[in-house]
């Protein structure tokens, strides 16, 4: 149960309906009066006034329902801070939500593992990237303290916070890692990781609301047994881009993201050998990660690795690229897809959960159902400028509906719901 109850962050206190208060002592029953005698009046009574011309009574004023109370102190549990070299889309999402909540007057703390940078909100490192999972409960108690809402960002390894935290809790899920455990760990460890993740999502968080970033993630949670009525959608946003730059005069194809195995950049490099003789041009790969050395060793002609780049350079590349190529095996949403769409650059990806949400197949980009289909979509759009431009224009229109301000607004509504729901369960007098 929540340890501290603060007043809501709304501008005015919620109105309460007036209660009828009975008198302290009931009035004695009245005695019947004797019948009155008929006495003619001294002067005749004036005729009754007609009410036809009387002004209508003013309509009753409707008092809107009070807004639900908002949690003031919010703590996020996440594996990494955005400043971590291994940070990706999940870290960006948490950072944008935390910044938005801070701007609205909430007191936000991020408790994470690994290095932590200075932010507009408080960031506390609980230790190493993996070891902090064992220390997070003690670090929460010693360095963070009580809060009004705890948000566990469950991306693979869970914190199992409902087992040691009794206050209002939300669980934020980018995607379920079912297929990734087997890619990263040997079979026994993969089975253990899968079972632990599934138990945490469908078991320990059974009484909490779940925030999913896409319809695909929501469907995966339902597949684990999470009740539909406990799931809320909060989509990723995208920044309003600066002035757009023209497309590169020479074919320029772009892949962007963390260089890890499930992003399948190695597959992209193999397909490039089939596509390059047809299209020509360059393939630029942006990002860093443990796979970079192996990928660079297998890259053929026309491939350039940039590593991590500035936001300005990213904006320029996203504008000038003919296509964004996203061969990932698993995604919760595909944040870079919407970043490209905001610059009117269409995407080619695989027909997988997450990308089915961020790419409208045939409208804002193309989704492939196999490797040959991916290469064919790549060549088709590279050779058809009108089709490429039509998809890019539609992508830009769709991206305009996804902004970080809307993401923060949606998250605040879920936070208020979770906080209010927990307070309804409080015993009388608390």
Short mmCIF file of C-alpha atoms in Angstrom, two decimals:
data_model
loop_
_atom_site.label_atom_id
_atom_site.label_comp_id
_atom_site.label_asym_id
_atom_site.label_seq_id
_atom_site.Cartn_x
_atom_site.Cartn_y
_atom_site.Cartn_z
CA UNK A 1 0.00 0.00 0.00
CA UNK A 2 1.23 3.55 -0.58
CA UNK A 3 3.37 4.87 2.18
CA UNK A 4 2.53 8.54 1.76
CA UNK A 5 -0.61 10.15 0.43
CA UNK A 6 -0.11 13.55 -1.13
CA UNK A 7 -2.74 15.96 -2.42
CA UNK A 8 -3.45 15.76 -6.16
CA UNK A 9 -1.39 17.83 -8.58
CA UNK A 10 -4.52 19.37 -10.12
CA UNK A 11 -4.95 23.14 -10.03
CA UNK A 12 -8.06 22.98 -7.81
CA UNK A 13 -9.06 20.46 -5.14
CA UNK A 14 -11.72 18.02 -6.36
CA UNK A 15 -15.27 19.04 -5.54
CA UNK A 16 -17.29 16.82 -3.18
CA UNK A 17 -21.09 16.53 -3.48
CA UNK A 18 -22.96 18.17 -0.64
CA UNK A 19 -24.27 15.72 1.95
CA UNK A 20 -27.68 16.04 3.59
CA UNK A 21 -27.13 16.44 7.36
CA UNK A 22 -30.08 15.37 9.59
CA UNK A 23 -31.07 17.68 12.47
CA UNK A 24 -29.62 16.94 15.88
CA UNK A 25 -33.12 16.37 17.43
CA UNK A 26 -36.23 15.43 15.49
CA UNK A 27 -39.05 17.98 15.61
CA UNK A 28 -42.14 16.93 17.65
CA UNK A 29 -45.17 15.99 15.58
CA UNK A 30 -47.53 18.88 14.93
CA UNK A 31 -51.02 18.82 16.57
CA UNK A 32 -53.93 19.09 14.15
CA UNK A 33 -55.44 22.57 14.06
CA UNK A 34 -59.23 23.08 14.37
CA UNK A 35 -61.01 23.69 11.09
CA UNK A 36 -60.91 27.34 10.09
CA UNK A 37 -64.19 29.29 9.77
CA UNK A 38 -65.04 30.83 6.46
CA UNK A 39 -64.63 34.60 6.81
CA UNK A 40 -65.21 36.83 3.76
CA UNK A 41 -62.17 39.00 3.05
CA UNK A 42 -62.37 42.74 3.58
CA UNK A 43 -61.03 43.34 0.12
CA UNK A 44 -61.09 40.97 -2.82
CA UNK A 45 -57.72 39.32 -3.56
CA UNK A 46 -55.99 40.56 -6.69
CA UNK A 47 -56.07 38.19 -9.65
CA UNK A 48 -53.14 35.80 -9.89
CA UNK A 49 -50.35 36.99 -12.17
CA UNK A 50 -49.80 35.02 -15.32
CA UNK A 51 -46.52 33.13 -15.43
CA UNK A 52 -46.47 33.03 -19.21
CA UNK A 53 -44.24 36.10 -19.43
CA UNK A 54 -42.03 35.20 -16.46
CA UNK A 55 -38.38 34.66 -17.42
CA UNK A 56 -37.32 30.98 -17.49
CA UNK A 57 -35.33 29.67 -14.57
CA UNK A 58 -31.60 29.47 -15.30
CA UNK A 59 -30.44 25.94 -16.22
CA UNK A 60 -28.79 23.95 -13.49
CA UNK A 61 -25.00 24.20 -13.61
CA UNK A 62 -23.23 20.92 -14.32
CA UNK A 63 -20.23 20.27 -12.13
CA UNK A 64 -17.64 18.18 -14.00
CA UNK A 65 -16.37 15.05 -12.32
CA UNK A 66 -13.16 15.70 -10.38
CA UNK A 67 -9.92 14.59 -12.04
CA UNK A 68 -8.29 11.55 -10.45
CA UNK A 69 -5.42 12.32 -8.06
CA UNK A 70 -1.93 12.20 -9.50
CA UNK A 71 1.10 10.61 -7.84
CA UNK A 72 3.67 13.25 -6.97
CA UNK A 73 6.79 11.14 -6.44
CA UNK A 74 7.39 8.63 -9.24
CA UNK A 75 10.31 6.18 -9.39
CA UNK A 76 11.34 4.26 -12.51
CA UNK A 77 13.28 0.99 -12.25
CA UNK A 78 15.15 0.41 -15.50
CA UNK A 79 18.25 -1.43 -16.57
CA UNK A 80 20.04 1.56 -18.08
CA UNK A 81 20.14 5.34 -18.18
CA UNK A 82 20.02 7.04 -21.58
CA UNK A 83 23.68 8.02 -21.18
CA UNK A 84 24.76 4.36 -21.08
CA UNK A 85 26.69 3.36 -24.24
CA UNK A 86 24.32 0.39 -24.59
CA UNK A 87 21.17 2.56 -24.40
CA UNK A 88 18.48 2.19 -27.04
CA UNK A 89 14.82 2.87 -27.68
CA UNK A 90 13.62 1.74 -24.24
CA UNK A 91 15.98 4.18 -22.52
CA UNK A 92 14.87 7.01 -24.81
CA UNK A 93 11.22 6.30 -24.01
CA UNK A 94 11.82 6.38 -20.25
CA UNK A 95 13.86 9.58 -20.56
CA UNK A 96 11.18 11.40 -22.55
CA UNK A 97 8.45 10.32 -20.12
CA UNK A 98 10.57 11.29 -17.10
CA UNK A 99 11.35 14.71 -18.61
CA UNK A 100 7.69 15.30 -19.40
CA UNK A 101 6.55 14.29 -15.92
CA UNK A 102 9.15 16.58 -14.37
CA UNK A 103 7.88 19.48 -16.48
CA UNK A 104 4.39 18.79 -15.10
CA UNK A 105 5.62 19.10 -11.51
CA UNK A 106 6.22 15.46 -10.58
CA UNK A 107 9.31 14.46 -8.61
CA UNK A 108 10.95 11.77 -10.76
CA UNK A 109 13.79 9.40 -9.90
CA UNK A 110 15.36 6.79 -12.18
CA UNK A 111 17.02 3.87 -10.37
CA UNK A 112 19.14 1.96 -12.87
CA UNK A 113 22.31 -0.06 -13.39
CA UNK A 114 25.56 1.01 -14.98
CA UNK A 115 26.74 4.58 -15.52
CA UNK A 116 24.31 7.42 -14.86
CA UNK A 117 24.40 10.94 -16.29
CA UNK A 118 22.98 14.23 -15.05
CA UNK A 119 19.38 14.79 -16.12
CA UNK A 120 16.58 17.20 -15.38
CA UNK A 121 15.34 14.52 -12.98
CA UNK A 122 17.22 12.47 -10.39
CA UNK A 123 19.21 9.42 -11.59
CA UNK A 124 20.63 6.88 -9.12
CA UNK A 125 22.93 4.03 -10.17
CA UNK A 126 22.45 0.86 -8.14
CA UNK A 127 25.67 -0.74 -9.43
CA UNK A 128 26.79 -2.71 -12.46
CA UNK A 129 24.72 -3.57 -15.49
CA UNK A 130 23.90 -7.09 -14.26
CA UNK A 131 24.81 -6.97 -10.56
CA UNK A 132 22.44 -4.13 -9.75
CA UNK A 133 19.47 -6.54 -9.97
CA UNK A 134 20.67 -8.07 -6.69
CA UNK A 135 21.12 -4.69 -5.00
CA UNK A 136 18.16 -2.73 -6.29
CA UNK A 137 15.88 -3.42 -3.31
CA UNK A 138 18.46 -2.21 -0.78
CA UNK A 139 19.42 0.77 -2.94
CA UNK A 140 15.77 1.70 -3.31
CA UNK A 141 15.32 1.67 0.46
CA UNK A 142 18.55 3.54 1.28
CA UNK A 143 18.86 6.09 -1.52
CA UNK A 144 15.38 6.59 -2.96
CA UNK A 145 12.91 6.03 -0.15
CA UNK A 146 9.15 6.20 -0.27
CA UNK A 147 7.30 7.06 -3.47
CA UNK A 148 3.73 7.44 -4.64
CA UNK A 149 4.16 5.25 -7.74
CA UNK A 150 6.82 2.74 -8.76
CA UNK A 151 7.25 2.00 -12.50
CA UNK A 152 9.10 -1.24 -13.26
CA UNK A 153 10.46 -1.25 -16.80
CA UNK A 154 10.43 -4.98 -17.53
CA UNK A 155 12.52 -5.72 -20.63
CA UNK A 156 13.69 -9.27 -20.17
CA UNK A 157 15.13 -9.72 -16.68
CA UNK A 158 12.50 -8.52 -14.17
CA UNK A 159 12.99 -6.76 -10.84
CA UNK A 160 10.05 -8.62 -9.23
CA UNK A 161 9.17 -5.38 -7.47
CA UNK A 162 5.70 -6.50 -6.26
CA UNK A 163 7.46 -9.00 -4.00
CA UNK A 164 9.25 -6.27 -2.05
CA UNK A 165 7.32 -3.05 -2.73
CA UNK A 166 3.81 -2.63 -1.35
CA UNK A 167 2.81 0.69 -2.92
CA UNK A 168 1.12 1.43 -6.26
CA UNK A 169 3.11 -0.15 -9.08
CA UNK A 170 3.01 -0.02 -12.87
CA UNK A 171 4.80 -2.40 -15.24
CA UNK A 172 6.07 -0.90 -18.52
CA UNK A 173 6.84 -3.42 -21.29
CA UNK A 174 8.44 -2.66 -24.66
CA UNK A 175 8.36 -6.24 -25.88
CA UNK A 176 8.31 -9.76 -24.46
CA UNK A 177 11.71 -11.44 -24.88
CA UNK A 178 10.44 -14.98 -25.48
CA UNK A 179 12.51 -15.63 -28.64
CA UNK A 180 15.55 -13.61 -27.56
CA UNK A 181 16.51 -15.75 -24.58
CA UNK A 182 17.57 -18.59 -26.88
CA UNK A 183 19.67 -16.24 -29.03
CA UNK A 184 21.67 -14.86 -26.12
CA UNK A 185 22.05 -17.73 -23.67
CA UNK A 186 22.57 -21.52 -23.71
CA UNK A 187 19.46 -23.67 -23.48
CA UNK A 188 19.23 -24.14 -19.67
CA UNK A 189 19.75 -20.44 -18.94
CA UNK A 190 17.36 -19.47 -21.77
CA UNK A 191 14.58 -21.67 -20.35
CA UNK A 192 15.09 -20.20 -16.88
CA UNK A 193 15.06 -16.63 -18.23
CA UNK A 194 11.86 -17.22 -20.21
CA UNK A 195 10.07 -18.72 -17.25
CA UNK A 196 11.19 -15.95 -14.93
CA UNK A 197 10.07 -13.21 -17.34
CA UNK A 198 6.71 -14.87 -18.00
CA UNK A 199 6.08 -15.48 -14.29
CA UNK A 200 6.93 -11.85 -13.48
CA UNK A 201 4.59 -10.43 -16.13
CA UNK A 202 1.64 -12.76 -15.63
CA UNK A 203 2.19 -13.60 -11.96
CA UNK A 204 3.87 -11.06 -9.71
CA UNK A 205 2.29 -8.11 -11.57
CA UNK A 206 -1.13 -9.78 -11.75
CA UNK A 207 -2.79 -7.04 -9.71
CA UNK A 208 -1.08 -4.12 -11.48
CA UNK A 209 -1.76 -2.20 -14.67
CA UNK A 210 0.57 -3.00 -17.57
CA UNK A 211 1.76 -0.35 -20.03
CA UNK A 212 2.44 -1.74 -23.53
CA UNK A 213 4.05 0.39 -26.24
CA UNK A 214 2.18 -1.24 -29.15
CA UNK A 215 -0.73 -3.48 -30.02
CA UNK A 216 1.75 -6.27 -30.75
CA UNK A 217 3.21 -6.06 -27.24
CA UNK A 218 -0.29 -6.00 -25.77
CA UNK A 219 -1.13 -9.17 -27.75
CA UNK A 220 2.04 -10.87 -26.47
CA UNK A 221 1.08 -10.02 -22.90
CA UNK A 222 -2.39 -11.45 -23.40
CA UNK A 223 -0.74 -14.59 -24.78
CA UNK A 224 1.06 -14.98 -21.45
CA UNK A 225 -2.22 -14.74 -19.56
CA UNK A 226 -2.31 -11.04 -18.69
CA UNK A 227 -5.93 -9.92 -18.57
CA UNK A 228 -6.95 -7.58 -21.36
CA UNK A 229 -8.51 -5.09 -18.92
CA UNK A 230 -5.17 -4.66 -17.13
CA UNK A 231 -3.29 -3.51 -20.27
CA UNK A 232 -2.97 0.13 -21.38
CA UNK A 233 -1.38 1.34 -24.63
CA UNK A 234 1.12 4.21 -24.49
CA UNK A 235 2.77 4.70 -27.89
CA UNK A 236 6.28 5.99 -28.43
CA UNK A 237 6.57 9.53 -29.72
CA UNK A 238 8.97 11.36 -31.99
CA UNK A 239 10.52 14.81 -31.91
CA UNK A 240 9.27 17.51 -34.24
CA UNK A 241 12.00 17.44 -36.92
CA UNK A 242 13.86 20.51 -38.06
CA UNK A 243 13.74 21.75 -41.66
CA UNK A 244 13.86 18.78 -44.02
CA UNK A 245 16.80 18.28 -46.36
CA UNK A 246 16.55 16.97 -49.93
CA UNK A 247 17.08 13.31 -50.73
CA UNK A 248 20.61 12.31 -51.67
CA UNK A 249 21.22 12.47 -55.45
CA UNK A 250 22.97 9.08 -55.26
CA UNK A 251 21.35 5.95 -53.76
CA UNK A 252 21.77 6.09 -49.99
CA UNK A 253 20.38 3.32 -47.79
CA UNK A 254 20.39 3.56 -44.02
CA UNK A 255 20.26 1.12 -41.11
CA UNK A 256 20.24 2.53 -37.59
CA UNK A 257 20.22 0.96 -34.14
CA UNK A 258 22.16 -0.99 -31.57
CA UNK A 259 24.47 -3.56 -33.18
CA UNK A 260 23.26 -6.68 -31.39
CA UNK A 261 22.40 -10.08 -32.79
CA UNK A 262 18.60 -9.74 -32.92
CA UNK A 263 18.84 -6.61 -35.09
CA UNK A 264 20.18 -8.94 -37.84
CA UNK A 265 22.47 -6.46 -39.55
CA UNK A 266 24.48 -9.49 -40.76
CA UNK A 267 21.45 -10.49 -42.85
CA UNK A 268 21.33 -6.98 -44.27
CA UNK A 269 24.97 -7.22 -45.32
CA UNK A 270 24.32 -10.52 -47.11
CA UNK A 271 21.31 -9.08 -48.94
CA UNK A 272 23.37 -6.01 -49.90
CA UNK A 273 25.54 -8.24 -52.10
CA UNK A 274 22.40 -9.13 -54.08
CA UNK A 275 20.97 -5.61 -54.15
CA UNK A 276 24.09 -3.54 -54.85
CA UNK A 277 24.56 -4.72 -58.49
CA UNK A 278 20.96 -3.62 -59.18
CA UNK A 279 20.82 -0.30 -57.34
CA UNK A 280 24.39 0.85 -56.74
CA UNK A 281 24.96 3.46 -54.06
CA UNK A 282 25.98 3.21 -50.41
CA UNK A 283 24.77 1.38 -47.33
CA UNK A 284 25.35 3.37 -44.13
CA UNK A 285 25.04 1.61 -40.77
CA UNK A 286 24.64 3.87 -37.73
CA UNK A 287 25.14 2.62 -34.19
CA UNK A 288 27.48 0.63 -32.02
CA UNK A 289 27.41 -2.56 -30.02
CA UNK A 290 29.06 -5.92 -29.41
CA UNK A 291 28.46 -7.11 -32.98
CA UNK A 292 30.28 -4.24 -34.69
CA UNK A 293 33.65 -5.98 -35.13
CA UNK A 294 32.13 -9.11 -36.65
CA UNK A 295 29.85 -7.09 -38.93
CA UNK A 296 32.66 -4.83 -40.16
CA UNK A 297 34.73 -7.90 -41.03
CA UNK A 298 32.00 -9.34 -43.27
CA UNK A 299 30.98 -6.03 -44.95
CA UNK A 300 31.51 -5.73 -48.68
CA UNK A 301 32.03 -2.69 -50.94
CA UNK A 302 29.88 0.38 -50.41
CA UNK A 303 29.25 -0.24 -46.69
CA UNK A 304 30.14 2.44 -44.13
CA UNK A 305 29.91 2.14 -40.32
CA UNK A 306 29.54 5.46 -38.50
CA UNK A 307 29.34 4.39 -34.85
CA UNK A 308 27.33 6.69 -32.57
CA UNK A 309 26.54 10.06 -34.14
CA UNK A 310 25.10 13.40 -33.05
CA UNK A 311 21.41 14.27 -33.31
CA UNK A 312 22.18 16.72 -36.10
CA UNK A 313 24.04 14.09 -38.11
CA UNK A 314 21.22 11.63 -37.50
CA UNK A 315 18.68 14.15 -38.74
CA UNK A 316 20.70 14.76 -41.90
CA UNK A 317 21.12 11.06 -42.67
CA UNK A 318 17.44 10.31 -42.04
CA UNK A 319 16.47 13.10 -44.43
CA UNK A 320 18.91 12.20 -47.22
CA UNK A 321 18.41 8.42 -47.08
CA UNK A 322 16.33 6.85 -49.83
CA UNK A 323 15.16 4.10 -47.49
CA UNK A 324 15.46 3.04 -43.87
CA UNK A 325 16.26 -0.69 -43.72
CA UNK A 326 15.18 -2.46 -40.53
CA UNK A 327 15.84 -6.23 -40.63
CA UNK A 328 15.25 -6.79 -36.89
CA UNK A 329 13.88 -10.09 -35.61
CA UNK A 330 11.98 -8.62 -32.63
CA UNK A 331 10.68 -5.12 -31.91
CA UNK A 332 8.23 -3.60 -29.50
CA UNK A 333 7.64 -0.64 -31.80
CA UNK A 334 10.69 0.31 -33.84
CA UNK A 335 11.35 3.87 -32.71
CA UNK A 336 13.80 4.64 -35.52
CA UNK A 337 11.09 3.79 -38.06
CA UNK A 338 8.98 6.69 -36.84
CA UNK A 339 12.03 8.95 -36.65
CA UNK A 340 12.64 8.23 -40.35
CA UNK A 341 8.95 8.66 -41.15
CA UNK A 342 9.00 12.15 -39.62
CA UNK A 343 11.61 13.00 -42.28
CA UNK A 344 9.45 11.47 -45.07
CA UNK A 345 11.74 8.46 -45.42
CA UNK A 346 9.90 5.14 -45.86
CA UNK A 347 11.06 1.91 -44.24
CA UNK A 348 11.54 -1.65 -45.41
CA UNK A 349 11.36 -4.28 -42.66
CA UNK A 350 10.12 -7.74 -41.91
CA UNK A 351 6.52 -8.55 -41.08
CA UNK A 352 7.10 -9.00 -37.35
CA UNK A 353 5.37 -7.79 -34.17
CA UNK A 354 6.19 -4.16 -33.48
CA UNK A 355 7.00 -3.23 -37.06
CA UNK A 356 3.42 -4.11 -37.97
CA UNK A 357 2.50 -1.23 -35.65
CA UNK A 358 5.06 1.38 -36.73
CA UNK A 359 4.94 0.58 -40.49
CA UNK A 360 1.65 0.65 -42.34
CA UNK A 361 2.42 -1.93 -45.00
CA UNK A 362 2.04 -0.58 -48.51
CA UNK A 363 1.26 2.92 -47.21
CA UNK A 364 4.24 4.21 -45.20
CA UNK A 365 6.68 1.43 -46.09
CA UNK A 366 6.89 -2.23 -47.04
CA UNK A 367 7.02 -5.35 -44.86
CA UNK A 368 8.64 -8.54 -46.14
CA UNK A 369 7.80 -12.13 -45.27
CA UNK A 370 11.14 -13.56 -46.22
CA UNK A 371 14.69 -12.67 -47.22
CA UNK A 372 14.01 -12.67 -50.98
CA UNK A 373 10.94 -10.51 -50.43
CA UNK A 374 13.02 -8.05 -48.41
CA UNK A 375 15.60 -7.76 -51.22
CA UNK A 376 12.81 -7.35 -53.80
CA UNK A 377 11.15 -4.54 -51.80
CA UNK A 378 14.55 -2.87 -51.43
CA UNK A 379 15.22 -2.92 -55.17
CA UNK A 380 11.66 -1.94 -56.14
CA UNK A 381 11.63 1.23 -54.06
CA UNK A 382 15.20 2.14 -55.00
CA UNK A 383 14.27 2.02 -58.70
CA UNK A 384 10.92 3.83 -58.36
CA UNK A 385 11.27 7.39 -57.16
CA UNK A 386 7.51 8.19 -57.46
CA UNK A 387 6.59 5.19 -55.30
CA UNK A 388 9.29 6.05 -52.80
CA UNK A 389 8.07 9.63 -52.53
CA UNK A 390 4.43 8.59 -52.14
CA UNK A 391 5.30 6.26 -49.26
CA UNK A 392 7.50 8.92 -47.69
CA UNK A 393 4.78 11.56 -47.81
CA UNK A 394 2.29 9.17 -46.17
CA UNK A 395 4.90 8.27 -43.55
CA UNK A 396 5.36 11.94 -42.69
CA UNK A 397 1.62 12.45 -42.26
CA UNK A 398 1.34 9.44 -39.97
CA UNK A 399 4.38 10.41 -37.90
CA UNK A 400 2.77 13.78 -37.18
CA UNK A 401 0.23 11.93 -35.01
CA UNK A 402 2.95 10.59 -32.71
CA UNK A 403 4.61 13.18 -30.51
CA UNK A 404 6.29 12.86 -27.12
CA UNK A 405 3.80 15.28 -25.59
CA UNK A 406 1.02 12.78 -26.38
CA UNK A 407 3.11 9.96 -24.92
CA UNK A 408 3.55 11.85 -21.64
CA UNK A 409 -0.14 12.76 -21.54
CA UNK A 410 -1.17 9.12 -22.01
CA UNK A 411 1.30 7.91 -19.38
CA UNK A 412 0.08 10.47 -16.83
CA UNK A 413 -3.47 9.21 -17.32
CA UNK A 414 -2.38 5.62 -16.63
CA UNK A 415 -0.31 6.74 -13.63
CA UNK A 416 -3.34 8.53 -12.18
CA UNK A 417 -5.50 5.46 -12.77
CA UNK A 418 -3.01 3.18 -11.03
CA UNK A 419 -2.61 5.59 -8.09
CA UNK A 420 -6.36 6.07 -7.66
CA UNK A 421 -7.05 2.34 -7.95
CA UNK A 422 -4.55 1.58 -5.19
CA UNK A 423 -6.15 4.17 -2.90
CA UNK A 424 -9.60 2.65 -3.38
CA UNK A 425 -8.21 -0.51 -1.78
CA UNK A 426 -7.02 1.32 1.35
CA UNK A 427 -8.72 0.36 4.64
CA UNK A 428 -11.05 2.94 6.12
CA UNK A 429 -9.23 5.69 7.97
CA UNK A 430 -5.98 5.41 6.01
#
